[in-house]
Tab-separated table of C-alpha atoms and ligand atoms in Angstrom:
chain	number	residue	atom	x	y	z
Q	374	UNK	CA	58.527	86.850	144.177
Q	375	UNK	CA	58.917	89.142	147.007
Q	376	UNK	CA	59.395	92.803	145.991
Q	377	UNK	CA	63.386	92.876	146.542
Q	378	UNK	CA	63.844	90.046	144.949
Q	379	UNK	CA	61.768	91.430	141.962
Q	380	UNK	CA	64.716	94.641	141.924
Q	381	UNK	CA	67.121	92.229	141.753
Q	382	UNK	CA	65.645	90.684	138.974
Q	383	UNK	CA	64.282	94.219	136.760
Q	384	UNK	CA	68.447	94.637	137.042
Q	385	UNK	CA	69.639	91.966	135.969
Q	386	UNK	CA	66.317	91.841	133.194
Q	387	UNK	CA	67.623	95.268	131.423
Q	388	UNK	CA	70.810	94.352	130.935
Q	389	UNK	CA	69.618	91.307	129.091
Q	390	UNK	CA	66.023	91.819	127.671
Q	391	UNK	CA	64.661	93.611	124.500
Q	392	UNK	CA	62.187	96.218	125.303
Q	393	UNK	CA	59.359	94.197	124.115
Q	394	UNK	CA	61.047	90.952	126.029
Q	395	UNK	CA	60.804	93.336	128.873
Q	396	UNK	CA	57.241	94.423	128.597
Q	397	UNK	CA	55.709	91.324	128.459
Q	398	UNK	CA	57.384	90.166	131.734
Q	399	UNK	CA	56.084	93.137	133.243
Q	400	UNK	CA	53.690	95.271	131.984
Q	401	UNK	CA	51.210	93.130	130.078
Q	402	UNK	CA	48.334	91.855	131.404
Q	403	UNK	CA	49.686	88.342	132.832
Q	404	UNK	CA	52.873	90.299	133.744
Q	405	UNK	CA	54.673	90.390	137.272
Q	406	UNK	CA	53.775	93.905	138.129
Q	407	UNK	CA	49.850	93.772	137.146
Q	408	UNK	CA	49.948	90.952	139.402
Q	409	UNK	CA	51.393	92.783	142.392
Q	410	UNK	CA	48.966	95.346	142.082
Q	411	UNK	CA	46.036	92.453	142.371
Q	412	UNK	CA	47.887	91.275	145.470
Q	413	UNK	CA	47.791	95.289	146.800
Q	414	UNK	CA	44.153	94.601	148.130
Q	415	UNK	CA	45.240	91.046	150.095
Q	416	UNK	CA	47.511	93.537	152.174
Q	417	UNK	CA	47.214	94.654	155.834
Q	418	UNK	CA	45.940	98.109	154.875
Q	419	UNK	CA	48.845	100.320	156.474
Q	420	UNK	CA	50.927	97.812	154.490
Q	421	UNK	CA	49.222	98.660	151.144
Q	422	UNK	CA	50.083	102.686	150.625
Q	423	UNK	CA	53.977	101.804	151.048
Q	424	UNK	CA	53.939	98.744	148.905
Q	425	UNK	CA	52.193	100.388	146.269
Q	426	UNK	CA	54.256	102.901	145.496
Q	427	UNK	CA	57.206	100.952	145.674
Q	428	UNK	CA	55.911	98.719	142.718
Q	429	UNK	CA	54.780	102.487	140.801
Q	430	UNK	CA	58.293	103.340	141.229
Q	431	UNK	CA	59.151	100.093	139.601
Q	432	UNK	CA	56.880	100.597	136.716
Q	433	UNK	CA	58.086	103.950	136.072
Q	434	UNK	CA	62.015	102.611	135.743
Q	435	UNK	CA	60.162	99.678	133.299
Q	436	UNK	CA	59.115	102.289	131.473
Q	437	UNK	CA	61.975	104.989	130.969
Q	438	UNK	CA	64.922	101.939	130.063
Q	439	UNK	CA	61.870	100.894	127.141
Q	440	UNK	CA	61.015	104.579	126.107
Q	441	UNK	CA	64.910	105.212	125.968
Q	442	UNK	CA	66.197	102.003	124.456
Q	443	UNK	CA	63.171	102.728	121.820
Q	444	UNK	CA	63.718	106.004	120.627
Q	445	UNK	CA	68.100	104.800	120.230
Q	446	UNK	CA	66.791	101.732	117.956
Q	447	UNK	CA	64.840	104.192	115.699
Q	448	UNK	CA	67.726	106.634	115.664
Q	449	UNK	CA	69.648	103.878	113.756
Q	450	UNK	CA	67.009	102.838	111.601
Q	451	UNK	CA	65.372	105.808	110.651
Q	452	UNK	CA	68.099	108.086	109.781
Q	453	UNK	CA	66.515	108.704	106.013
Q	454	UNK	CA	69.643	108.899	103.612
Q	455	UNK	CA	69.174	110.083	99.537
Q	456	UNK	CA	71.194	106.867	97.758
Q	457	UNK	CA	71.591	109.190	95.077
Q	458	UNK	CA	73.700	112.588	96.892
Q	459	UNK	CA	77.000	113.277	97.209
Q	460	UNK	CA	78.073	112.011	100.915
Q	461	UNK	CA	78.155	115.146	102.267
Q	462	UNK	CA	74.134	115.564	101.904
Q	463	UNK	CA	73.899	112.307	103.980
Q	464	UNK	CA	75.946	112.773	106.620
Q	465	UNK	CA	74.842	115.032	109.930
Q	466	UNK	CA	76.970	117.838	110.181
Q	467	UNK	CA	75.987	117.683	113.716
Q	468	UNK	CA	76.535	113.982	114.633
Q	469	UNK	CA	79.374	113.567	112.339
Q	470	UNK	CA	82.121	112.080	114.737
Q	471	UNK	CA	85.416	113.390	114.389
Q	472	UNK	CA	87.221	110.772	112.423
Q	473	UNK	CA	90.507	110.563	114.547
Q	474	UNK	CA	88.316	110.109	117.943
Q	475	UNK	CA	86.281	107.342	116.511
Q	476	UNK	CA	87.790	105.134	113.603
Q	477	UNK	CA	91.691	106.283	113.084
Q	478	UNK	CA	91.951	108.112	109.272
Q	479	UNK	CA	93.737	107.225	105.635
Q	480	UNK	CA	96.947	107.408	106.177
Q	481	UNK	CA	98.960	110.296	104.243
Q	482	UNK	CA	100.172	107.921	101.633
Q	483	UNK	CA	96.061	106.401	100.185
Q	484	UNK	CA	95.267	110.230	100.714
Q	485	UNK	CA	98.168	111.082	98.367
Q	486	UNK	CA	97.311	107.800	95.988
Q	487	UNK	CA	93.796	108.834	96.135
Q	488	UNK	CA	94.973	112.587	94.635
Q	489	UNK	CA	96.964	110.918	91.723
Q	490	UNK	CA	94.876	108.754	90.425
Q	491	UNK	CA	92.330	111.451	90.723
Q	492	UNK	CA	94.739	113.278	88.044
Q	493	UNK	CA	95.099	110.532	86.062
Q	494	UNK	CA	91.578	109.481	85.651
Q	495	UNK	CA	90.880	112.634	84.911
Q	496	UNK	CA	93.591	112.433	82.194
Q	497	UNK	CA	91.956	109.704	80.367
Q	498	UNK	CA	93.838	106.794	82.696
Q	499	UNK	CA	92.562	103.443	83.663
Q	500	UNK	CA	93.498	101.893	86.875
Q	501	UNK	CA	94.491	98.454	87.904
Q	502	UNK	CA	96.319	97.297	91.034
Q	503	UNK	CA	99.478	95.614	91.639
Q	504	UNK	CA	99.803	92.157	93.027
Q	505	UNK	CA	101.382	91.927	96.307
Q	506	UNK	CA	102.951	88.343	95.137
Q	507	UNK	CA	104.047	87.604	91.913
Q	508	UNK	CA	106.487	85.286	89.992
Q	509	UNK	CA	109.905	85.433	88.021
Q	510	UNK	CA	107.987	86.005	84.639
Q	511	UNK	CA	106.432	89.301	85.587
Q	512	UNK	CA	109.157	90.653	87.377
Q	513	UNK	CA	111.606	89.995	85.128
Q	514	UNK	CA	111.225	87.739	82.296
Q	515	UNK	CA	108.316	89.913	80.443
Q	516	UNK	CA	110.467	93.060	81.045
Q	517	UNK	CA	113.248	92.123	79.180
Q	518	UNK	CA	115.688	90.561	82.097
Q	519	UNK	CA	116.240	86.857	80.746
Q	520	UNK	CA	117.405	84.529	83.436
Q	521	UNK	CA	120.761	85.145	84.079
Q	522	UNK	CA	120.694	88.896	83.013
Q	523	UNK	CA	122.996	91.103	85.343
Q	524	UNK	CA	120.431	93.677	85.612
Q	525	UNK	CA	118.535	91.333	87.858
Q	526	UNK	CA	120.755	92.824	91.049
Q	527	UNK	CA	119.795	95.778	91.092
Q	528	UNK	CA	116.573	94.301	92.107
Q	529	UNK	CA	117.120	93.029	96.077
Q	530	UNK	CA	114.473	90.970	95.616
Q	531	UNK	CA	112.958	88.925	98.090
Q	532	UNK	CA	111.960	85.031	96.930
Q	533	UNK	CA	109.156	82.590	99.008
Q	534	UNK	CA	110.690	79.089	98.847
Q	535	UNK	CA	108.133	78.033	96.158
Q	536	UNK	CA	109.817	80.262	94.080
Q	537	UNK	CA	107.528	83.337	94.101
Q	538	UNK	CA	109.178	86.823	94.615
Q	539	UNK	CA	107.933	90.030	96.477
Q	540	UNK	CA	107.377	92.632	93.692
Q	541	UNK	CA	111.080	95.103	93.947
Q	542	UNK	CA	108.337	97.513	91.001
Q	543	UNK	CA	105.366	98.092	89.805
Q	544	UNK	CA	106.781	97.231	86.344
Q	545	UNK	CA	105.657	93.575	86.644
Q	546	UNK	CA	102.257	95.171	85.642
Q	547	UNK	CA	103.201	96.498	82.473
Q	548	UNK	CA	102.658	92.731	80.736
Q	549	UNK	CA	98.765	92.110	82.441
Q	550	UNK	CA	98.152	95.950	81.462
Q	551	UNK	CA	99.057	95.130	77.806
Q	552	UNK	CA	97.298	91.903	77.643
Q	553	UNK	CA	94.541	93.391	79.100
Q	554	UNK	CA	94.150	96.736	77.245
Q	555	UNK	CA	95.556	96.060	73.988
Q	556	UNK	CA	95.316	96.789	71.582
Q	557	UNK	CA	95.993	100.204	71.763
Q	558	UNK	CA	95.750	102.687	72.411
Q	559	UNK	CA	96.622	101.820	76.118
Q	560	UNK	CA	96.583	104.254	79.062
Q	561	UNK	CA	96.998	103.078	82.228
Q	562	UNK	CA	98.317	103.140	85.833
Q	563	UNK	CA	99.106	100.791	87.685
Q	564	UNK	CA	99.833	101.360	91.475
Q	565	UNK	CA	100.702	98.926	93.988
Q	566	UNK	CA	103.119	97.903	97.292
Q	567	UNK	CA	106.525	97.123	96.114
Q	568	UNK	CA	109.198	94.792	98.639
Q	569	UNK	CA	113.057	95.123	98.999
Q	570	UNK	CA	115.680	93.778	100.318
Q	571	UNK	CA	117.488	96.414	101.836
Q	572	UNK	CA	118.658	98.178	104.821
Q	573	UNK	CA	116.600	101.364	106.055
Q	574	UNK	CA	117.514	105.322	106.565
Q	575	UNK	CA	115.437	108.520	106.407
Q	576	UNK	CA	115.052	108.072	102.597
Q	577	UNK	CA	115.025	103.940	101.799
Q	578	UNK	CA	112.110	101.248	102.980
Q	579	UNK	CA	112.013	97.853	102.698
Q	580	UNK	CA	108.214	97.735	101.697
Q	581	UNK	CA	107.092	101.386	100.081
Q	582	UNK	CA	104.656	102.402	96.926
Q	583	UNK	CA	105.110	103.164	93.404
Q	584	UNK	CA	102.613	104.479	90.432
Q	585	UNK	CA	103.773	102.766	87.049
Q	586	UNK	CA	102.212	103.831	83.850
Q	587	UNK	CA	102.358	102.862	80.353
Q	588	UNK	CA	100.623	104.817	77.269
Q	589	UNK	CA	101.128	102.764	73.986
Q	590	UNK	CA	99.634	104.003	70.268
Q	591	UNK	CA	100.650	104.671	67.177
Q	592	UNK	CA	103.136	107.320	66.831
Q	593	UNK	CA	104.452	107.603	70.475
Q	594	UNK	CA	107.680	109.185	71.383
Q	595	UNK	CA	109.421	110.655	73.996
Q	596	UNK	CA	107.900	114.146	73.508
Q	597	UNK	CA	104.370	112.368	74.537
Q	598	UNK	CA	105.849	110.843	77.617
Q	599	UNK	CA	107.514	114.354	78.739
Q	600	UNK	CA	104.950	116.559	77.781
Q	601	UNK	CA	102.604	113.701	80.030
Q	602	UNK	CA	104.600	113.666	82.977
Q	603	UNK	CA	105.121	117.232	83.076
Q	604	UNK	CA	101.051	117.603	83.021
Q	605	UNK	CA	100.007	115.360	85.920
Q	606	UNK	CA	103.546	116.818	88.305
Q	607	UNK	CA	102.842	120.755	87.216
Q	608	UNK	CA	98.625	119.363	88.362
Q	609	UNK	CA	100.501	117.741	90.896
Q	610	UNK	CA	102.516	119.545	93.091
Q	611	UNK	CA	100.413	122.499	92.056
Q	612	UNK	CA	103.039	125.007	90.231
Q	613	UNK	CA	104.843	125.239	87.125
Q	614	UNK	CA	107.920	123.126	86.395
Q	615	UNK	CA	111.037	122.748	84.561
Q	616	UNK	CA	111.682	119.470	83.492
Q	617	UNK	CA	115.290	117.476	82.357
Q	618	UNK	CA	114.991	113.864	81.180
Q	619	UNK	CA	118.926	112.591	81.409
Q	620	UNK	CA	120.063	108.855	80.666
Q	621	UNK	CA	119.316	105.729	82.811
Q	622	UNK	CA	119.524	101.943	82.553
Q	623	UNK	CA	116.917	100.194	82.704
Q	624	UNK	CA	116.417	96.987	80.595
Q	625	UNK	CA	112.678	97.243	79.787
Q	626	UNK	CA	112.942	100.481	78.210
Q	627	UNK	CA	115.115	102.097	75.115
Q	628	UNK	CA	116.123	104.732	75.143
Q	629	UNK	CA	116.036	104.846	79.616
Q	630	UNK	CA	115.990	108.058	80.810
Q	631	UNK	CA	115.448	109.707	84.659
Q	632	UNK	CA	112.840	112.310	84.885
Q	633	UNK	CA	113.789	115.296	86.412
Q	634	UNK	CA	111.881	118.615	87.335
Q	635	UNK	CA	113.265	121.553	88.437
Q	636	UNK	CA	112.381	122.125	93.254
Q	637	UNK	CA	109.048	123.289	93.160
Q	638	UNK	CA	109.867	124.570	96.478
Q	639	UNK	CA	113.184	127.145	96.372
Q	640	UNK	CA	112.956	127.970	92.175
Q	641	UNK	CA	115.952	126.511	92.033
Q	642	UNK	CA	117.996	128.649	94.373
Q	643	UNK	CA	118.641	125.092	96.447
Q	644	UNK	CA	117.060	123.910	99.867
Q	645	UNK	CA	116.739	120.523	101.938
Q	646	UNK	CA	114.312	118.892	99.810
Q	647	UNK	CA	116.374	119.498	96.345
Q	648	UNK	CA	119.440	118.534	98.628
Q	649	UNK	CA	120.506	122.527	97.704
Q	650	UNK	CA	120.889	121.058	93.691
Q	651	UNK	CA	117.429	122.709	92.669
Q	652	UNK	CA	116.974	119.975	90.785
Q	653	UNK	CA	114.925	117.257	91.807
Q	654	UNK	CA	115.446	113.434	90.419
Q	655	UNK	CA	111.764	111.758	90.286
Q	656	UNK	CA	111.272	108.983	88.265
Q	657	UNK	CA	112.827	106.136	85.613
Q	658	UNK	CA	111.100	106.131	82.671
Q	659	UNK	CA	111.623	105.470	78.893
Q	660	UNK	CA	110.084	104.441	75.580
Q	661	UNK	CA	109.287	101.070	75.787
Q	662	UNK	CA	111.369	98.349	74.891
Q	663	UNK	CA	110.398	96.160	71.721
Q	664	UNK	CA	110.693	93.081	73.403
Q	665	UNK	CA	108.833	94.110	76.230
Q	666	UNK	CA	105.922	94.881	74.129
Q	667	UNK	CA	106.205	91.818	72.389
Q	668	UNK	CA	106.061	89.558	75.187
Q	669	UNK	CA	102.325	91.815	75.927
Q	670	UNK	CA	100.990	90.993	72.523
Q	671	UNK	CA	101.341	93.936	70.642
Q	672	UNK	CA	103.230	94.653	67.065
Q	673	UNK	CA	106.111	97.192	67.955
Q	674	UNK	CA	106.416	97.675	64.152
Q	675	UNK	CA	103.073	99.252	64.446
Q	676	UNK	CA	102.653	101.163	68.307
Q	677	UNK	CA	104.484	102.403	70.617
Q	678	UNK	CA	104.480	103.688	73.751
Q	679	UNK	CA	106.465	104.770	76.801
Q	680	UNK	CA	106.269	104.313	80.366
Q	681	UNK	CA	106.987	105.521	84.495
Q	682	UNK	CA	107.375	104.307	87.664
Q	683	UNK	CA	107.172	106.540	90.237
Q	684	UNK	CA	107.992	106.389	94.249
Q	685	UNK	CA	104.819	107.012	96.259
Q	686	UNK	CA	106.382	107.627	99.283
Q	687	UNK	CA	108.868	109.650	97.878
Q	688	UNK	CA	106.546	112.308	96.597
Q	689	UNK	CA	104.013	112.090	99.784
Q	690	UNK	CA	107.639	112.943	101.818
Q	691	UNK	CA	107.789	116.094	99.350
Q	692	UNK	CA	104.606	116.904	99.726
Q	693	UNK	CA	104.344	116.562	103.025
Q	694	UNK	CA	107.247	117.873	103.719
Q	695	UNK	CA	108.371	114.774	105.692
Q	696	UNK	CA	111.631	114.230	105.971
Q	697	UNK	CA	112.001	110.313	107.039
Q	698	UNK	CA	110.498	107.964	105.190
Q	699	UNK	CA	110.744	105.624	108.233
Q	700	UNK	CA	107.610	108.361	109.624
Q	701	UNK	CA	105.337	106.975	107.369
Q	702	UNK	CA	105.374	102.907	108.587
Q	703	UNK	CA	106.343	103.639	112.210
Q	704	UNK	CA	102.859	103.656	113.168
Q	705	UNK	CA	103.438	106.694	115.712
Q	706	UNK	CA	100.048	107.829	115.967
Q	707	UNK	CA	100.814	111.442	117.375
Q	708	UNK	CA	102.794	111.641	113.501
Q	709	UNK	CA	99.274	110.315	111.472
Q	710	UNK	CA	97.345	112.531	113.718
Q	711	UNK	CA	98.470	115.762	111.787
Q	712	UNK	CA	97.102	114.743	108.798
P	686	DAH	N1	110.723	99.688	87.712
P	686	DAH	C1	111.606	100.928	87.714
P	686	DAH	C2	112.305	100.565	89.476
P	686	DAH	O1	111.627	100.486	90.144
P	686	DAH	C3	111.163	102.459	87.558
P	686	DAH	C4	110.838	102.414	86.195
P	686	DAH	C5	111.821	103.194	84.815
P	686	DAH	C6	109.551	101.857	85.219
P	686	DAH	C7	111.689	103.135	83.271
P	686	DAH	C8	109.394	101.938	84.022
P	686	DAH	C9	109.981	102.616	83.370
P	686	DAH	O2	108.126	102.278	84.076
P	686	DAH	O3	109.434	102.637	82.258
P	686	DAH	O4	113.921	100.838	89.216
């Protein structure tokens, strides 16, 4: 091989060979470069100097390449971490890339979900995520909507051709939670994705998240329900709230109520968030219907409980001052980068 052939070869090898392979091929005792140096003594004297310095340059190039790549690999290998330390300690601050520059960031809905679950976990609740494909029993039957019940029409459900349903609420998880966490006391929150066949507008989406909650024990009443939900909302919205419960209708609760809070932004003076009424109707809730407890294997003569279902998207809009629910899912990076 003459010099120019070797140079071309090096160019390819630098990209395809590992540092060790490069070393073996070019620098090791029987490698190409020592061989070239060997040849120098057979060359005409006037060519030796020029040739020698070119071979030296090539040698330097290879050595540098090996050295640089080694330090990169070593950096990757030997970043020491303390697995028992909190996250921040293991992250070298000067090296931490801005998440948005590299990998994206967590979605505002997921940030809010984390906050909410964190509050409930500190209040002693378990967490179980809902399913995204479910059946008639969990969507309706176990929740006291027998076949043909007119309230089934309140939910614009999507069905698959083989008879499964996309859950239209997270109440689908009530029966599973009662069975899994029973016998009482049961305290569990059940977040998950829901779907409804509806026309979208600034406050309606076909896909959204709900967080269901259930609390069952001996002697539980509407007073416990109001206290628990109020406590959670005040922690979440970081302000004191006035609350009201007003009548509503759901087959799976008795009595059925709607939880209403004083607007956390305008102190009931009226603003765009509360539609200038001073109050926000936030979620459906009520005492779990005895038939639902029975379907979940719990004796309603011994135990009672309350449940609620709240929209995560709605809470996120309120908390973040976003005015259109569709923005949460249209993938607009300029919007998402704000969070
Ligand atoms: N599943 C109801 C809905 O999406 C909300 C709801 C109401 C959930 C009352 C509950 C409840 O757990 O007790 O319309």
